[in-house]
């Protein structure tokens, strides 16, 4: 792990998904989820693509929180912004413009 | 310096604001409080002893076992009836535990919890059910109103309780709440038996919360809940959820697990949050109007189970 994380194992964050893309809307009952708080963009993409969610297979997604792209884990995002784990995060997902092979570098 | 931090004056809501809030809630929920009181009166006051017993010349029901000797004795042994014994007086200690953590600010859970708190404490005060205490919990559990304090007949007492709930605690430590509740109740039981002897004491914890409990904590809670049960403390979890139909209701909430398969590949699994919720007795309240009926129903079935 990243070493400086003091978060308890199994920590979760509540997220609400939303998207501007008309063809990728989720039904309301699937928009709110509890996710492991050490999750990053790749894990979130996998969740959205999964059979229980959008069933889209392997579309790489990018996630916007408060207008900027998520480039860290949710844990680190919370820490960097001084937010407690009690916070509900609003995640806006969009099709990633970065080719999937780029994934390995972050 | 941790103890200094602890004692550092907890940020309080303005007293006049709290007083206004209490008055508004009390007025608005008056009829609900009455309805809860009248339903609870039937449940909490044993109107009859739980069992028929004894051998009497007159009574409520025939004692079948005595019939043969009654006939054999030429109808002389005529104590063939059973009666209900005099009901034991029950006393109650009721702890209302209110979640003071930040997550309560989502979906208006905090406001609903405070309004429920006012409605319930008013109702229990009208009933004169027994001692009422209020605990707040989050990162730290605190006593907002102790069991020994006078009830909630004055607005001032209520306002001083409301003042202490600001929903700024950054964690929800439900295990600490359970431990504190158990220890408060065991002290209170000792005090009660010293003062009133043989009365039948029932201890009830009513937890008002959005129900968001960390994953590892849900496991740690189970042994504590068993302990509470062994101490004859009944815990009712009242989940504040006025987000029904909006997609963020706890009824729809799922949690994500990455499950490693035999091939080492992990797959995404969605599990219903409530399926792993550790409290055996819980209610989901979408609207304050639902609370009296739902709470009474749950307590009724619980009492009929334990006094059977
Ligand atoms: Mg919370």
PDB file of C-alpha atoms in Angstrom, chain B residues 82-221:
ATOM      1  CA  UNK B  82     -56.932 -21.128  37.294  1.00  0.00           C
ATOM      2  CA  UNK B  83     -56.634 -17.387  37.716  1.00  0.00           C
ATOM      3  CA  UNK B  84     -54.333 -14.724  36.541  1.00  0.00           C
ATOM      4  CA  UNK B  85     -51.957 -13.704  39.299  1.00  0.00           C
ATOM      5  CA  UNK B  86     -51.557 -10.022  40.074  1.00  0.00           C
ATOM      6  CA  UNK B  87     -49.352  -8.389  37.446  1.00  0.00           C
ATOM      7  CA  UNK B  88     -45.894  -7.382  38.546  1.00  0.00           C
ATOM      8  CA  UNK B  89     -45.203  -3.703  38.284  1.00  0.00           C
ATOM      9  CA  UNK B  90     -42.758  -2.953  35.538  1.00  0.00           C
ATOM     10  CA  UNK B  91     -40.418  -0.010  35.518  1.00  0.00           C
ATOM     11  CA  UNK B  92     -38.482   1.243  32.547  1.00  0.00           C
ATOM     12  CA  UNK B  93     -35.228   2.963  31.881  1.00  0.00           C
ATOM     13  CA  UNK B  94     -35.148   4.240  28.340  1.00  0.00           C
ATOM     14  CA  UNK B  95     -32.087   5.628  26.646  1.00  0.00           C
ATOM     15  CA  UNK B  96     -32.586   7.529  23.419  1.00  0.00           C
ATOM     16  CA  UNK B  97     -29.285   7.533  21.519  1.00  0.00           C
ATOM     17  CA  UNK B  98     -28.944  10.107  18.786  1.00  0.00           C
ATOM     18  CA  UNK B  99     -26.316  10.011  16.045  1.00  0.00           C
ATOM     19  CA  UNK B 100     -24.387  13.299  16.083  1.00  0.00           C
ATOM     20  CA  UNK B 101     -22.060  12.446  13.192  1.00  0.00           C
ATOM     21  CA  UNK B 102     -21.642  14.425   9.991  1.00  0.00           C
ATOM     22  CA  UNK B 103     -23.303  11.827   7.786  1.00  0.00           C
ATOM     23  CA  UNK B 104     -26.567  12.815   9.465  1.00  0.00           C
ATOM     24  CA  UNK B 105     -26.522  15.991   7.393  1.00  0.00           C
ATOM     25  CA  UNK B 106     -27.238  13.955   4.252  1.00  0.00           C
ATOM     26  CA  UNK B 107     -30.839  13.527   3.244  1.00  0.00           C
ATOM     27  CA  UNK B 108     -32.048  15.514   6.238  1.00  0.00           C
ATOM     28  CA  UNK B 109     -31.469  12.564   8.583  1.00  0.00           C
ATOM     29  CA  UNK B 110     -30.326  14.904  11.355  1.00  0.00           C
ATOM     30  CA  UNK B 111     -33.455  17.033  11.323  1.00  0.00           C
ATOM     31  CA  UNK B 112     -35.655  13.961  11.242  1.00  0.00           C
ATOM     32  CA  UNK B 113     -33.717  12.441  14.163  1.00  0.00           C
ATOM     33  CA  UNK B 114     -34.118  15.559  16.299  1.00  0.00           C
ATOM     34  CA  UNK B 115     -37.805  15.799  15.553  1.00  0.00           C
ATOM     35  CA  UNK B 116     -38.183  12.108  16.414  1.00  0.00           C
ATOM     36  CA  UNK B 117     -36.228  12.690  19.614  1.00  0.00           C
ATOM     37  CA  UNK B 118     -38.643  15.433  20.660  1.00  0.00           C
ATOM     38  CA  UNK B 119     -41.673  13.350  19.745  1.00  0.00           C
ATOM     39  CA  UNK B 120     -40.426  10.261  21.569  1.00  0.00           C
ATOM     40  CA  UNK B 121     -39.214  11.948  24.742  1.00  0.00           C
ATOM     41  CA  UNK B 122     -42.471  13.931  24.966  1.00  0.00           C
ATOM     42  CA  UNK B 123     -44.454  10.775  24.494  1.00  0.00           C
ATOM     43  CA  UNK B 124     -42.496   8.841  27.128  1.00  0.00           C
ATOM     44  CA  UNK B 125     -42.798  11.752  29.532  1.00  0.00           C
ATOM     45  CA  UNK B 126     -46.595  11.795  29.105  1.00  0.00           C
ATOM     46  CA  UNK B 127     -46.667   8.071  29.716  1.00  0.00           C
ATOM     47  CA  UNK B 128     -44.565   8.373  32.866  1.00  0.00           C
ATOM     48  CA  UNK B 129     -42.960   5.185  31.661  1.00  0.00           C
ATOM     49  CA  UNK B 130     -39.879   5.634  33.799  1.00  0.00           C
ATOM     50  CA  UNK B 131     -36.480   7.255  33.547  1.00  0.00           C
ATOM     51  CA  UNK B 132     -35.465   8.733  30.215  1.00  0.00           C
ATOM     52  CA  UNK B 133     -31.891   9.473  29.217  1.00  0.00           C
ATOM     53  CA  UNK B 134     -30.374  10.838  26.014  1.00  0.00           C
ATOM     54  CA  UNK B 135     -26.956   9.944  24.647  1.00  0.00           C
ATOM     55  CA  UNK B 136     -25.250  11.505  21.669  1.00  0.00           C
ATOM     56  CA  UNK B 137     -22.700   9.556  19.660  1.00  0.00           C
ATOM     57  CA  UNK B 138     -20.238   9.934  16.834  1.00  0.00           C
ATOM     58  CA  UNK B 139     -16.508   9.944  17.339  1.00  0.00           C
ATOM     59  CA  UNK B 140     -17.264  10.264  21.054  1.00  0.00           C
ATOM     60  CA  UNK B 141     -20.324   9.286  23.020  1.00  0.00           C
ATOM     61  CA  UNK B 142     -21.684  11.931  25.380  1.00  0.00           C
ATOM     62  CA  UNK B 143     -24.499  12.204  27.873  1.00  0.00           C
ATOM     63  CA  UNK B 144     -27.004  14.811  26.719  1.00  0.00           C
ATOM     64  CA  UNK B 145     -29.502  14.014  29.473  1.00  0.00           C
ATOM     65  CA  UNK B 146     -28.834  11.476  32.187  1.00  0.00           C
ATOM     66  CA  UNK B 147     -31.309   8.858  33.304  1.00  0.00           C
ATOM     67  CA  UNK B 148     -31.571  10.422  36.737  1.00  0.00           C
ATOM     68  CA  UNK B 149     -32.483  13.885  35.418  1.00  0.00           C
ATOM     69  CA  UNK B 150     -36.090  15.067  35.571  1.00  0.00           C
ATOM     70  CA  UNK B 151     -38.143  14.318  32.447  1.00  0.00           C
ATOM     71  CA  UNK B 152     -39.008  16.521  29.504  1.00  0.00           C
ATOM     72  CA  UNK B 153     -41.976  18.451  30.775  1.00  0.00           C
ATOM     73  CA  UNK B 154     -40.208  21.795  30.447  1.00  0.00           C
ATOM     74  CA  UNK B 155     -39.078  23.242  27.159  1.00  0.00           C
ATOM     75  CA  UNK B 156     -35.830  24.345  28.780  1.00  0.00           C
ATOM     76  CA  UNK B 157     -34.736  20.813  29.568  1.00  0.00           C
ATOM     77  CA  UNK B 158     -35.478  19.823  26.005  1.00  0.00           C
ATOM     78  CA  UNK B 159     -33.677  22.788  24.520  1.00  0.00           C
ATOM     79  CA  UNK B 160     -30.558  22.002  26.538  1.00  0.00           C
ATOM     80  CA  UNK B 161     -30.550  18.548  24.983  1.00  0.00           C
ATOM     81  CA  UNK B 162     -31.058  19.840  21.443  1.00  0.00           C
ATOM     82  CA  UNK B 163     -28.242  22.338  21.939  1.00  0.00           C
ATOM     83  CA  UNK B 164     -25.767  19.486  22.054  1.00  0.00           C
ATOM     84  CA  UNK B 165     -26.539  18.109  18.610  1.00  0.00           C
ATOM     85  CA  UNK B 166     -24.688  19.879  15.821  1.00  0.00           C
ATOM     86  CA  UNK B 167     -23.737  16.926  13.566  1.00  0.00           C
ATOM     87  CA  UNK B 168     -20.071  17.823  13.387  1.00  0.00           C
ATOM     88  CA  UNK B 169     -18.505  14.606  14.630  1.00  0.00           C
ATOM     89  CA  UNK B 170     -16.273  13.163  11.958  1.00  0.00           C
ATOM     90  CA  UNK B 171     -16.764   9.484  12.745  1.00  0.00           C
ATOM     91  CA  UNK B 172     -19.569   7.183  13.760  1.00  0.00           C
ATOM     92  CA  UNK B 173     -18.279   4.964  16.517  1.00  0.00           C
ATOM     93  CA  UNK B 174     -21.233   2.713  17.144  1.00  0.00           C
ATOM     94  CA  UNK B 175     -19.206   0.235  19.236  1.00  0.00           C
ATOM     95  CA  UNK B 176     -18.366   2.939  21.727  1.00  0.00           C
ATOM     96  CA  UNK B 177     -22.036   3.843  21.877  1.00  0.00           C
ATOM     97  CA  UNK B 178     -22.956   0.240  22.694  1.00  0.00           C
ATOM     98  CA  UNK B 179     -20.263  -0.052  25.361  1.00  0.00           C
ATOM     99  CA  UNK B 180     -21.331   3.210  26.973  1.00  0.00           C
ATOM    100  CA  UNK B 181     -24.989   2.229  26.865  1.00  0.00           C
ATOM    101  CA  UNK B 182     -24.284  -1.142  28.485  1.00  0.00           C
ATOM    102  CA  UNK B 183     -22.229   0.415  31.265  1.00  0.00           C
ATOM    103  CA  UNK B 184     -24.747   3.221  31.923  1.00  0.00           C
ATOM    104  CA  UNK B 185     -27.535   0.697  32.108  1.00  0.00           C
ATOM    105  CA  UNK B 186     -25.706  -1.660  34.441  1.00  0.00           C
ATOM    106  CA  UNK B 187     -24.987   1.216  36.844  1.00  0.00           C
ATOM    107  CA  UNK B 188     -28.577   2.363  36.575  1.00  0.00           C
ATOM    108  CA  UNK B 189     -29.809  -1.143  37.310  1.00  0.00           C
ATOM    109  CA  UNK B 190     -27.766  -1.228  40.510  1.00  0.00           C
ATOM    110  CA  UNK B 191     -29.069   2.152  41.594  1.00  0.00           C
ATOM    111  CA  UNK B 192     -32.604   1.090  40.802  1.00  0.00           C
ATOM    112  CA  UNK B 193     -32.453  -2.176  42.747  1.00  0.00           C
ATOM    113  CA  UNK B 194     -30.990  -0.331  45.728  1.00  0.00           C
ATOM    114  CA  UNK B 195     -33.901   2.104  45.752  1.00  0.00           C
ATOM    115  CA  UNK B 196     -36.928   0.144  44.656  1.00  0.00           C
ATOM    116  CA  UNK B 197     -36.096  -3.482  45.268  1.00  0.00           C
ATOM    117  CA  UNK B 198     -38.012  -6.148  43.496  1.00  0.00           C
ATOM    118  CA  UNK B 199     -39.695  -4.237  40.700  1.00  0.00           C
ATOM    119  CA  UNK B 200     -39.393  -5.679  37.274  1.00  0.00           C
ATOM    120  CA  UNK B 201     -36.916  -3.413  35.476  1.00  0.00           C
ATOM    121  CA  UNK B 202     -36.749  -3.220  31.688  1.00  0.00           C
ATOM    122  CA  UNK B 203     -34.027  -1.341  29.886  1.00  0.00           C
ATOM    123  CA  UNK B 204     -34.522  -0.066  26.384  1.00  0.00           C
ATOM    124  CA  UNK B 205     -32.080   1.676  24.051  1.00  0.00           C
ATOM    125  CA  UNK B 206     -33.653   3.464  21.108  1.00  0.00           C
ATOM    126  CA  UNK B 207     -31.009   4.438  18.568  1.00  0.00           C
ATOM    127  CA  UNK B 208     -31.805   7.220  16.096  1.00  0.00           C
ATOM    128  CA  UNK B 209     -29.315   7.220  13.248  1.00  0.00           C
ATOM    129  CA  UNK B 210     -28.884   7.159   9.486  1.00  0.00           C
ATOM    130  CA  UNK B 211     -27.609   3.616   9.943  1.00  0.00           C
ATOM    131  CA  UNK B 212     -24.218   4.199   8.360  1.00  0.00           C
ATOM    132  CA  UNK B 213     -21.843   1.899  10.216  1.00  0.00           C
ATOM    133  CA  UNK B 214     -18.334   1.075   9.032  1.00  0.00           C
ATOM    134  CA  UNK B 215     -17.734  -2.388   7.662  1.00  0.00           C
ATOM    135  CA  UNK B 216     -15.287  -3.620  10.296  1.00  0.00           C
ATOM    136  CA  UNK B 217     -17.424  -2.114  13.002  1.00  0.00           C
ATOM    137  CA  UNK B 218     -20.461  -4.048  11.905  1.00  0.00           C
ATOM    138  CA  UNK B 219     -18.564  -7.227  12.873  1.00  0.00           C
ATOM    139  CA  UNK B 220     -17.345  -5.839  16.208  1.00  0.00           C
ATOM    140  CA  UNK B 221     -20.896  -4.839  17.056  1.00  0.00           C
TER     141      UNK B 221
END
